[in-house]
């Protein structure tokens, strides 16, 4: 549910920011992507908080005879009733630190990959090229900020069992490293990357093909939002 709104917001903000910056350059792609990543935190943070709490429910140290939450919406409502807006936005700072550069690298990598591979509308291999570019963008994006994702998840899960372990981001980093070593910051990375490639390959390819179709219908201005099919003159 959250991804539907997040992707709409991300590609909309990125496209309009890129248009406002005026030129389609690598730096502007990074800045526009970073702006999109920062703004979508408003939706992303509560969504991932609910996901984290739901995944932890009834497992390990959080195991209870009765479940606290019926679904994600019920989870957010109960967190709000108990902790207010501060509880709903738990982990917002760490999410912001993760998402801002992550989406900058996300769109920068896609732009560089499509230019390098020569993704043109008339290319018979354009779809595989777009899929590969999108998949690699997802991998680079996650690699750039994955340790912060680990910290964000720990902060959002903190206090579920009734005991709060961390005072903040730095305290979480310090305690996590002291107790489990540096490998703790890459825990779950392999499964994340395995998911990232197909998901982002499909996302970018779908958006780009849709924009290509809309452009052919003359429904888009010259400076298209989001990812574009590069014409020979721009290579």
Tab-separated table of C-alpha atoms in Angstrom:
chain	number	residue	atom	x	y	z
A	1	UNK	CA	0.000	0.000	0.000
A	2	UNK	CA	2.755	2.393	0.970
A	3	UNK	CA	4.857	1.727	-2.124
A	4	UNK	CA	2.036	2.885	-4.386
A	5	UNK	CA	2.087	6.365	-2.889
A	6	UNK	CA	5.855	6.415	-2.395
A	7	UNK	CA	6.655	5.688	-6.045
A	8	UNK	CA	4.110	8.242	-7.260
A	9	UNK	CA	5.587	10.854	-4.935
A	10	UNK	CA	9.217	9.987	-5.701
A	11	UNK	CA	8.953	10.119	-9.490
A	12	UNK	CA	6.733	13.197	-9.375
A	13	UNK	CA	9.045	15.169	-7.092
A	14	UNK	CA	12.177	14.031	-8.939
A	15	UNK	CA	10.766	15.021	-12.305
A	16	UNK	CA	9.540	18.435	-11.196
A	17	UNK	CA	12.779	19.168	-9.325
A	18	UNK	CA	14.816	18.225	-12.389
A	19	UNK	CA	12.628	20.503	-14.504
A	20	UNK	CA	13.118	23.338	-12.010
A	21	UNK	CA	16.895	22.878	-12.084
A	22	UNK	CA	16.767	23.396	-15.845
A	23	UNK	CA	19.446	21.025	-17.163
A	24	UNK	CA	19.568	17.231	-17.231
A	25	UNK	CA	23.061	16.744	-15.795
A	26	UNK	CA	24.414	14.003	-13.486
A	27	UNK	CA	24.619	16.471	-10.598
A	28	UNK	CA	21.047	17.625	-11.123
A	29	UNK	CA	19.888	14.003	-11.340
A	30	UNK	CA	21.477	13.379	-7.945
A	31	UNK	CA	19.998	16.560	-6.424
A	32	UNK	CA	16.527	15.861	-7.814
A	33	UNK	CA	16.657	12.284	-6.561
A	34	UNK	CA	17.822	13.417	-3.132
A	35	UNK	CA	14.946	15.895	-2.921
A	36	UNK	CA	12.485	13.122	-3.801
A	37	UNK	CA	14.010	10.824	-1.194
A	38	UNK	CA	13.780	13.473	1.514
A	39	UNK	CA	10.135	14.328	0.852
A	40	UNK	CA	8.871	10.746	0.628
A	41	UNK	CA	10.099	10.091	4.180
A	42	UNK	CA	6.759	11.490	5.358
A	43	UNK	CA	5.080	8.336	4.010
A	44	UNK	CA	8.009	5.935	4.160
A	45	UNK	CA	8.792	6.276	7.866
A	46	UNK	CA	5.324	5.406	9.287
A	47	UNK	CA	4.916	2.681	6.662
A	48	UNK	CA	8.180	0.982	7.595
A	49	UNK	CA	7.450	1.424	11.295
A	50	UNK	CA	4.206	-0.525	10.875
A	51	UNK	CA	5.957	-3.149	8.736
A	52	UNK	CA	8.699	-3.616	11.316
A	53	UNK	CA	6.271	-3.912	14.229
A	54	UNK	CA	4.053	-6.356	12.318
A	55	UNK	CA	7.031	-8.533	11.362
A	56	UNK	CA	8.267	-8.653	14.951
A	57	UNK	CA	4.858	-9.459	16.398
A	58	UNK	CA	4.668	-12.951	17.826
A	59	UNK	CA	8.325	-13.835	17.219
A	60	UNK	CA	11.419	-14.231	19.390
A	61	UNK	CA	11.628	-11.948	22.401
A	62	UNK	CA	8.422	-10.211	21.305
A	63	UNK	CA	6.321	-13.397	21.454
A	64	UNK	CA	2.985	-12.928	23.190
A	65	UNK	CA	-0.051	-15.150	23.683
A	66	UNK	CA	-2.275	-12.592	21.959
A	67	UNK	CA	-1.290	-10.329	19.064
A	68	UNK	CA	-1.336	-6.587	19.656
A	69	UNK	CA	-2.008	-5.566	16.061
A	70	UNK	CA	-4.615	-6.870	13.609
A	71	UNK	CA	-3.063	-5.190	10.576
A	72	UNK	CA	-0.787	-2.293	9.586
A	73	UNK	CA	-3.468	0.370	9.986
A	74	UNK	CA	-4.438	-0.942	13.411
A	75	UNK	CA	-0.752	-0.933	14.321
A	76	UNK	CA	-0.327	2.754	13.435
A	77	UNK	CA	-3.544	3.719	15.232
A	78	UNK	CA	-2.456	1.989	18.448
A	79	UNK	CA	1.036	3.489	18.266
A	80	UNK	CA	-0.531	6.939	17.838
A	81	UNK	CA	-2.912	6.417	20.761
A	82	UNK	CA	-0.048	5.327	22.985
A	83	UNK	CA	2.825	7.541	21.827
A	84	UNK	CA	1.288	10.294	19.696
A	85	UNK	CA	2.890	11.758	16.562
A	86	UNK	CA	6.341	11.217	18.043
A	87	UNK	CA	5.672	7.483	18.115
A	88	UNK	CA	4.315	7.397	14.560
A	89	UNK	CA	7.475	9.150	13.341
A	90	UNK	CA	9.917	7.003	15.308
A	91	UNK	CA	13.068	6.637	13.230
A	92	UNK	CA	12.306	9.676	11.044
A	93	UNK	CA	15.805	11.169	11.344
A	94	UNK	CA	17.532	7.899	10.472
A	95	UNK	CA	15.066	7.374	7.612
A	96	UNK	CA	15.871	10.866	6.304
A	97	UNK	CA	19.609	10.207	6.509
A	98	UNK	CA	19.127	6.939	4.624
A	99	UNK	CA	16.665	8.041	1.964
A	100	UNK	CA	18.136	11.394	0.906
A	101	UNK	CA	21.487	10.207	-0.510
A	102	UNK	CA	20.061	6.802	-1.408
A	103	UNK	CA	17.579	8.207	-3.902
A	104	UNK	CA	20.217	10.588	-5.201
A	105	UNK	CA	22.396	7.617	-6.165
A	106	UNK	CA	19.266	5.797	-7.347
A	107	UNK	CA	18.443	8.276	-10.111
A	108	UNK	CA	22.070	9.150	-10.834
A	109	UNK	CA	22.945	5.493	-11.467
A	110	UNK	CA	19.936	4.983	-13.725
A	111	UNK	CA	20.783	8.084	-15.742
A	112	UNK	CA	24.422	7.033	-16.161
A	113	UNK	CA	23.534	3.428	-17.020
A	114	UNK	CA	20.964	4.356	-19.681
A	115	UNK	CA	23.390	6.814	-21.261
A	116	UNK	CA	26.205	4.278	-21.243
A	117	UNK	CA	24.038	1.488	-22.700
A	118	UNK	CA	22.556	3.819	-25.297
A	119	UNK	CA	18.883	3.342	-24.444
A	120	UNK	CA	17.059	4.751	-27.458
A	121	UNK	CA	13.402	4.412	-28.355
A	122	UNK	CA	14.133	2.670	-31.655
A	123	UNK	CA	16.557	0.163	-30.072
A	124	UNK	CA	15.166	-3.392	-30.286
A	125	UNK	CA	16.946	-4.235	-26.998
A	126	UNK	CA	15.738	-1.171	-25.122
A	127	UNK	CA	13.569	-3.129	-22.641
A	128	UNK	CA	16.386	-5.449	-21.433
A	129	UNK	CA	18.674	-2.420	-21.172
A	130	UNK	CA	16.106	-0.538	-19.093
A	131	UNK	CA	15.558	-3.555	-16.854
A	132	UNK	CA	19.293	-3.961	-16.279
A	133	UNK	CA	19.765	-0.235	-15.615
A	134	UNK	CA	16.881	-0.166	-13.149
A	135	UNK	CA	18.107	-3.259	-11.333
A	136	UNK	CA	21.622	-1.875	-10.961
A	137	UNK	CA	20.194	1.429	-9.730
A	138	UNK	CA	18.407	-0.409	-6.937
A	139	UNK	CA	21.571	-2.277	-5.936
A	140	UNK	CA	23.735	0.882	-5.865
A	141	UNK	CA	21.040	2.719	-3.944
A	142	UNK	CA	20.915	0.095	-1.187
A	143	UNK	CA	24.691	-0.328	-1.016
A	144	UNK	CA	25.152	3.412	-0.509
A	145	UNK	CA	23.207	3.611	2.753
A	146	UNK	CA	22.497	0.069	3.966
A	147	UNK	CA	24.204	0.439	7.380
A	148	UNK	CA	21.809	3.295	8.166
A	149	UNK	CA	18.884	1.043	7.240
A	150	UNK	CA	20.028	-1.416	9.906
A	151	UNK	CA	20.125	1.381	12.491
A	152	UNK	CA	16.732	2.682	11.381
A	153	UNK	CA	15.140	-0.750	11.740
A	154	UNK	CA	16.627	-1.245	15.210
A	155	UNK	CA	15.362	2.130	16.391
A	156	UNK	CA	11.865	1.415	15.085
A	157	UNK	CA	11.823	-2.004	16.755
A	158	UNK	CA	13.199	-0.622	20.013
A	159	UNK	CA	10.760	-0.634	22.916
A	160	UNK	CA	8.387	-3.228	21.445
A	161	UNK	CA	9.113	-5.648	24.277
A	162	UNK	CA	8.617	-2.910	26.879
A	163	UNK	CA	12.325	-2.108	27.282
A	164	UNK	CA	14.055	0.716	25.428
A	165	UNK	CA	17.690	-0.034	24.592
A	166	UNK	CA	18.798	2.967	22.544
A	167	UNK	CA	18.831	6.664	23.323
A	168	UNK	CA	19.340	7.698	19.707
A	169	UNK	CA	21.167	7.022	16.447
A	170	UNK	CA	24.724	7.322	17.790
A	171	UNK	CA	23.914	5.247	20.868
A	172	UNK	CA	22.411	2.552	18.629
A	173	UNK	CA	25.513	2.541	16.409
A	174	UNK	CA	27.826	2.321	19.406
A	175	UNK	CA	25.941	-0.457	21.198
A	176	UNK	CA	25.339	-2.477	18.031
A	177	UNK	CA	29.022	-2.371	17.099
A	178	UNK	CA	30.167	-3.136	20.654
A	179	UNK	CA	27.868	-6.166	20.982
A	180	UNK	CA	28.020	-7.645	17.467
A	181	UNK	CA	30.948	-6.102	15.601
A	182	UNK	CA	30.992	-4.382	12.209
A	183	UNK	CA	29.147	-7.235	10.490
A	184	UNK	CA	25.947	-6.119	12.168
A	185	UNK	CA	25.772	-3.218	9.693
A	186	UNK	CA	25.552	-5.600	6.724
A	187	UNK	CA	23.106	-8.074	8.236
A	188	UNK	CA	20.409	-8.950	5.702
A	189	UNK	CA	22.234	-7.234	2.847
A	190	UNK	CA	22.245	-10.264	0.530
A	191	UNK	CA	18.482	-10.810	0.687
A	192	UNK	CA	17.911	-7.070	0.270
A	193	UNK	CA	20.014	-6.944	-2.898
A	194	UNK	CA	18.323	-10.056	-4.293
A	195	UNK	CA	15.010	-8.281	-3.881
A	196	UNK	CA	16.260	-4.885	-5.033
A	197	UNK	CA	17.310	-5.912	-8.540
A	198	UNK	CA	14.007	-7.312	-9.909
A	199	UNK	CA	11.829	-4.797	-8.047
A	200	UNK	CA	13.675	-1.729	-9.286
A	201	UNK	CA	14.231	-3.201	-12.738
A	202	UNK	CA	10.459	-3.511	-13.133
A	203	UNK	CA	9.782	-0.099	-11.586
A	204	UNK	CA	12.152	1.922	-13.747
A	205	UNK	CA	11.378	0.042	-16.962
A	206	UNK	CA	7.630	0.497	-16.448
A	207	UNK	CA	7.893	4.224	-15.718
A	208	UNK	CA	10.273	4.849	-18.614
A	209	UNK	CA	8.205	2.914	-21.170
A	210	UNK	CA	5.074	4.729	-20.003
A	211	UNK	CA	6.784	8.114	-20.420
A	212	UNK	CA	8.050	7.032	-23.831
A	213	UNK	CA	4.505	6.149	-24.848
A	214	UNK	CA	3.122	9.424	-23.509
A	215	UNK	CA	5.846	11.356	-25.331
A	216	UNK	CA	4.888	9.668	-28.588
A	217	UNK	CA	1.354	10.932	-28.002
A	218	UNK	CA	2.719	14.479	-27.583
A	219	UNK	CA	1.325	14.730	-24.057
A	220	UNK	CA	4.618	15.651	-22.379
A	221	UNK	CA	6.647	18.860	-22.562
A	222	UNK	CA	10.234	18.794	-23.800
A	223	UNK	CA	11.743	18.275	-20.342
A	224	UNK	CA	10.231	14.970	-19.239
A	225	UNK	CA	9.974	14.193	-15.533
A	226	UNK	CA	11.837	11.219	-14.138
A	227	UNK	CA	13.783	8.753	-16.269
A	228	UNK	CA	13.817	9.347	-20.007
A	229	UNK	CA	14.726	7.506	-23.175
A	230	UNK	CA	17.849	9.248	-24.377
A	231	UNK	CA	17.950	10.433	-27.966
A	232	UNK	CA	21.191	10.104	-29.972
A	233	UNK	CA	21.906	13.828	-29.681
A	234	UNK	CA	22.120	13.612	-25.892
A	235	UNK	CA	24.649	10.789	-25.808
